[in-house]
Short mmCIF file of C-alpha atoms in Angstrom, two decimals:
data_model
loop_
_atom_site.label_atom_id
_atom_site.label_comp_id
_atom_site.label_asym_id
_atom_site.label_seq_id
_atom_site.Cartn_x
_atom_site.Cartn_y
_atom_site.Cartn_z
CA UNK A 1 -1.52 9.06 -70.95
CA UNK A 2 2.11 9.83 -71.71
CA UNK A 3 3.34 7.62 -74.53
CA UNK A 4 7.05 8.39 -74.22
CA UNK A 5 7.76 6.29 -71.14
CA UNK A 6 11.04 6.01 -69.27
CA UNK A 7 11.64 2.36 -68.32
CA UNK A 8 14.37 0.16 -66.88
CA UNK A 9 15.41 -3.39 -67.67
CA UNK A 10 15.18 -6.08 -64.97
CA UNK A 11 19.00 -6.28 -64.92
CA UNK A 12 19.44 -2.55 -64.22
CA UNK A 13 21.46 -1.87 -61.07
CA UNK A 14 20.21 0.00 -58.02
CA UNK A 15 22.31 3.01 -59.02
CA UNK A 16 21.00 2.97 -62.59
CA UNK A 17 17.40 2.86 -61.36
CA UNK A 18 18.03 5.72 -58.91
CA UNK A 19 19.70 7.81 -61.63
CA UNK A 20 16.77 7.15 -63.98
CA UNK A 21 14.17 8.28 -61.45
CA UNK A 22 16.11 11.32 -60.26
CA UNK A 23 17.39 12.33 -63.68
CA UNK A 24 13.93 12.26 -65.24
CA UNK A 25 12.22 13.83 -62.20
CA UNK A 26 9.62 11.06 -61.94
CA UNK A 27 8.19 9.27 -58.92
CA UNK A 28 8.60 5.77 -60.27
CA UNK A 29 9.58 3.68 -63.27
CA UNK A 30 8.17 0.51 -64.92
CA UNK A 31 10.41 -2.52 -65.22
CA UNK A 32 9.99 -3.89 -68.74
CA UNK A 33 11.28 -7.16 -70.15
CA UNK A 34 12.75 -7.79 -73.59
CA UNK A 35 9.28 -8.60 -74.94
CA UNK A 36 7.89 -5.22 -73.88
CA UNK A 37 5.77 -6.61 -71.05
CA UNK A 38 5.58 -4.85 -67.73
CA UNK A 39 7.15 -7.04 -65.04
CA UNK A 40 6.84 -4.64 -62.14
CA UNK A 41 7.22 -1.06 -60.96
CA UNK A 42 9.87 0.64 -58.84
CA UNK A 43 8.91 3.72 -56.85
CA UNK A 44 10.96 6.19 -54.85
CA UNK A 45 9.63 4.40 -51.77
CA UNK A 46 11.11 1.11 -52.95
CA UNK A 47 14.53 2.74 -53.22
CA UNK A 48 14.23 4.42 -49.83
CA UNK A 49 13.70 1.05 -48.18
CA UNK A 50 17.35 0.28 -48.92
CA UNK A 51 18.31 2.68 -46.14
CA UNK A 52 15.10 2.61 -44.14
CA UNK A 53 15.25 -1.11 -43.42
CA UNK A 54 19.01 -1.53 -43.35
CA UNK A 55 19.24 -1.60 -39.55
CA UNK A 56 16.42 -4.12 -39.31
CA UNK A 57 18.87 -6.78 -40.39
CA UNK A 58 21.92 -5.56 -38.47
CA UNK A 59 20.53 -4.47 -35.10
CA UNK A 60 18.36 -6.71 -32.98
CA UNK A 61 14.97 -5.29 -32.09
CA UNK A 62 14.91 -2.64 -34.82
CA UNK A 63 11.42 -1.73 -36.05
CA UNK A 64 10.72 0.30 -39.20
CA UNK A 65 8.48 3.37 -38.83
CA UNK A 66 4.81 2.67 -38.03
CA UNK A 67 3.59 4.10 -41.34
CA UNK A 68 5.85 1.76 -43.28
CA UNK A 69 4.71 -1.27 -41.24
CA UNK A 70 1.03 -0.44 -41.78
CA UNK A 71 1.52 0.12 -45.50
CA UNK A 72 3.27 -3.24 -45.81
CA UNK A 73 0.42 -5.03 -44.01
CA UNK A 74 -2.15 -3.46 -46.32
CA UNK A 75 -0.19 -4.18 -49.49
CA UNK A 76 0.93 -7.80 -49.61
CA UNK A 77 2.47 -7.39 -53.06
CA UNK A 78 5.39 -5.55 -51.49
CA UNK A 79 8.11 -7.20 -49.46
CA UNK A 80 10.14 -4.49 -47.68
CA UNK A 81 12.78 -6.93 -46.53
CA UNK A 82 13.37 -8.17 -50.07
CA UNK A 83 13.50 -4.73 -51.64
CA UNK A 84 15.80 -3.47 -48.88
CA UNK A 85 18.36 -6.04 -49.99
CA UNK A 86 17.67 -5.62 -53.70
CA UNK A 87 20.57 -4.70 -55.98
CA UNK A 88 18.83 -5.00 -59.37
CA UNK A 89 15.54 -3.75 -60.77
CA UNK A 90 14.12 -7.27 -60.69
CA UNK A 91 14.85 -7.46 -56.96
CA UNK A 92 13.69 -3.93 -56.17
CA UNK A 93 10.42 -3.87 -58.10
CA UNK A 94 6.91 -4.35 -56.79
CA UNK A 95 5.41 -7.23 -58.73
CA UNK A 96 2.97 -7.93 -60.20
CA UNK A 97 2.52 -4.34 -61.27
CA UNK A 98 -0.84 -2.61 -61.03
CA UNK A 99 -1.67 -1.72 -64.64
CA UNK A 100 -4.58 -0.29 -66.61
CA UNK A 101 -5.87 -0.54 -70.15
CA UNK A 102 -6.09 2.39 -72.59
CA UNK A 103 -9.90 2.58 -72.30
CA UNK A 104 -10.14 2.90 -68.52
CA UNK A 105 -12.01 6.01 -67.36
CA UNK A 106 -10.23 8.82 -65.52
CA UNK A 107 -12.48 8.33 -62.52
CA UNK A 108 -11.63 4.65 -62.22
CA UNK A 109 -7.91 5.35 -62.61
CA UNK A 110 -8.03 8.03 -59.90
CA UNK A 111 -9.75 5.63 -57.48
CA UNK A 112 -7.26 2.87 -58.32
CA UNK A 113 -4.32 5.19 -57.62
CA UNK A 114 -5.82 6.14 -54.28
CA UNK A 115 -6.49 2.53 -53.30
CA UNK A 116 -3.05 1.28 -54.30
CA UNK A 117 -1.26 4.39 -52.97
CA UNK A 118 0.62 4.99 -56.23
CA UNK A 119 1.32 8.11 -58.28
CA UNK A 120 1.78 6.50 -61.70
CA UNK A 121 0.16 3.56 -63.49
CA UNK A 122 1.52 1.76 -66.56
CA UNK A 123 -0.90 1.48 -69.47
CA UNK A 124 -0.69 -1.88 -71.26
CA UNK A 125 -2.29 -3.54 -74.27
CA UNK A 126 -4.12 -6.88 -74.20
CA UNK A 127 -0.80 -8.74 -74.24
CA UNK A 128 0.56 -6.82 -71.24
CA UNK A 129 2.99 -4.76 -73.34
CA UNK A 130 3.67 -1.21 -72.21
CA UNK A 131 2.08 1.51 -74.36
CA UNK A 132 2.12 4.47 -71.96
CA UNK A 133 1.87 5.67 -68.41
CA UNK A 134 -0.69 7.76 -66.53
CA UNK A 135 0.33 10.02 -63.66
CA UNK A 136 -1.75 12.05 -61.22
CA UNK A 137 -0.84 15.13 -63.23
CA UNK A 138 -2.22 13.49 -66.38
CA UNK A 139 -5.56 13.05 -64.62
CA UNK A 140 -5.72 16.78 -63.92
CA UNK A 141 -4.94 17.87 -67.50
CA UNK A 142 -8.45 17.22 -68.92
CA UNK A 143 -9.87 19.80 -66.50
CA UNK A 144 -7.84 22.45 -68.32
CA UNK A 145 -9.89 22.02 -71.49
CA UNK A 146 -11.48 25.30 -72.69
CA UNK A 147 -15.19 25.74 -72.05
CA UNK A 148 -15.84 26.17 -75.78
CA UNK A 149 -14.18 22.82 -76.50
CA UNK A 150 -16.29 21.07 -73.87
CA UNK A 151 -19.46 22.68 -75.18
CA UNK A 152 -18.61 21.57 -78.71
CA UNK A 153 -18.04 17.95 -77.65
CA UNK A 154 -21.24 17.88 -75.62
CA UNK A 155 -23.28 19.33 -78.47
CA UNK A 156 -21.74 17.12 -81.13
CA UNK A 157 -21.08 13.79 -79.43
CA UNK A 158 -23.63 13.65 -76.61
CA UNK A 159 -26.58 15.66 -77.83
CA UNK A 160 -25.95 15.06 -81.52
CA UNK A 161 -27.71 11.72 -81.70
CA UNK A 162 -25.42 9.42 -79.70
CA UNK A 163 -28.08 8.79 -77.05
CA UNK A 164 -30.82 7.94 -79.50
CA UNK A 165 -33.33 10.30 -77.88
CA UNK A 166 -34.71 13.72 -78.77
CA UNK A 167 -32.40 16.32 -77.18
CA UNK A 168 -33.43 19.27 -79.34
CA UNK A 169 -34.96 21.01 -76.33
CA UNK A 170 -31.82 20.79 -74.19
CA UNK A 171 -29.74 23.95 -73.63
CA UNK A 172 -26.10 23.81 -72.53
CA UNK A 173 -23.93 26.50 -70.92
CA UNK A 174 -20.36 25.74 -69.85
CA UNK A 175 -18.49 28.01 -67.44
CA UNK A 176 -15.19 27.07 -65.78
CA UNK A 177 -15.80 23.45 -66.64
CA UNK A 178 -19.22 23.39 -64.95
CA UNK A 179 -22.03 22.38 -67.31
CA UNK A 180 -25.43 23.94 -66.67
CA UNK A 181 -28.29 22.14 -68.40
CA UNK A 182 -31.55 23.96 -69.19
CA UNK A 183 -34.53 23.43 -71.43
CA UNK A 184 -36.54 20.24 -71.36
CA UNK A 185 -36.84 16.61 -72.40
CA UNK A 186 -39.94 14.54 -73.00
CA UNK A 187 -39.30 12.12 -70.11
CA UNK A 188 -37.68 12.62 -66.73
CA UNK A 189 -35.43 9.61 -67.33
CA UNK A 190 -34.14 11.13 -70.58
CA UNK A 191 -33.03 14.30 -68.82
CA UNK A 192 -31.31 12.28 -66.11
CA UNK A 193 -29.57 10.16 -68.75
CA UNK A 194 -28.29 13.25 -70.57
CA UNK A 195 -26.84 14.62 -67.33
CA UNK A 196 -25.16 11.32 -66.41
CA UNK A 197 -23.50 10.95 -69.82
CA UNK A 198 -22.25 14.55 -69.79
CA UNK A 199 -20.71 13.97 -66.34
CA UNK A 200 -18.43 11.40 -67.98
CA UNK A 201 -17.03 13.78 -70.58
CA UNK A 202 -13.34 14.34 -69.84
CA UNK A 203 -12.82 17.78 -68.37
CA UNK A 204 -16.32 18.29 -66.99
CA UNK A 205 -16.01 19.47 -63.39
CA UNK A 206 -19.69 19.20 -62.50
CA UNK A 207 -23.17 19.14 -64.05
CA UNK A 208 -26.02 21.32 -62.80
CA UNK A 209 -29.23 19.82 -64.11
CA UNK A 210 -32.02 22.42 -64.32
CA UNK A 211 -33.99 20.69 -67.07
CA UNK A 212 -37.70 20.10 -66.90
CA UNK A 213 -39.73 17.28 -68.42
CA UNK A 214 -43.28 16.71 -69.64
CA UNK A 215 -43.61 13.10 -68.48
CA UNK A 216 -42.41 11.79 -65.10
CA UNK A 217 -41.67 8.14 -65.70
CA UNK A 218 -40.11 7.74 -62.25
CA UNK A 219 -36.62 6.80 -63.51
CA UNK A 220 -33.73 8.92 -62.21
CA UNK A 221 -30.68 7.05 -63.59
CA UNK A 222 -28.67 6.97 -60.37
CA UNK A 223 -25.88 5.14 -62.18
CA UNK A 224 -24.72 3.85 -65.54
#
C-alpha cells in the first residue's frame, strides 16, 4: 500500500476536491474526519455526475446514460441524484466506503476492486482510521520482484521449516516469476501443500508442480 495518502475533509468544496484529484493525478480520494476515520470516498465518477445528471433535474424526461443507470442499480451505496447536487465532500462522497485491512491478500483485494468497480481502496486499522491506500498499480508492483528475491523467500520462509514437513527433497527454479517445482516429497498431500503455499507468495505469477511423491495419500489440497 501507499502510506502517504492524499485526503480531503468532509467540508472541502467541490472545487477543492476536483483540484485535489486532478492536481495529484489520482482517480479518487478518501474523505477523512478529524479523528482520522474514513467517512467515504470520492471518485472521478462522482464528480462527473455533477454535469452528467444536471439535466435530469431541469428537463422533463431526461434519462442518464444506460451504463450509469445500470451501475447505480447494482451499487445501492451510491445515490447519483444526491452527488449530482453535492457541493461539499460530505455530499459528494460514496458512503460507507469500501475499505480493507493491512493483512488482506492481494488476490482478495483485486477481486474486491473488480466487484465494487473501484480503482483504489483505503486501508484502515481496527478503529477505522486511515493508514494507507491500495491502487490497481500497487497490486501489479509485487510481480516486478526479481526472480532471485522470490527464490530466496520461497527457500527461506516456505521451505525453511514454516510448513512443518520435510521439504529437503524439493527443488525450486524461478524464471520470470513462474516457479517450477521439482524433486519429491514423502506424501502427495505434502507436495500439493507446498505448491499451494508458494502460490500465495507475493510476486509469484504461477506455479508449475512437477514433484513426485513416494506415498499417495489421496489428498490434493484444492484450497487453503
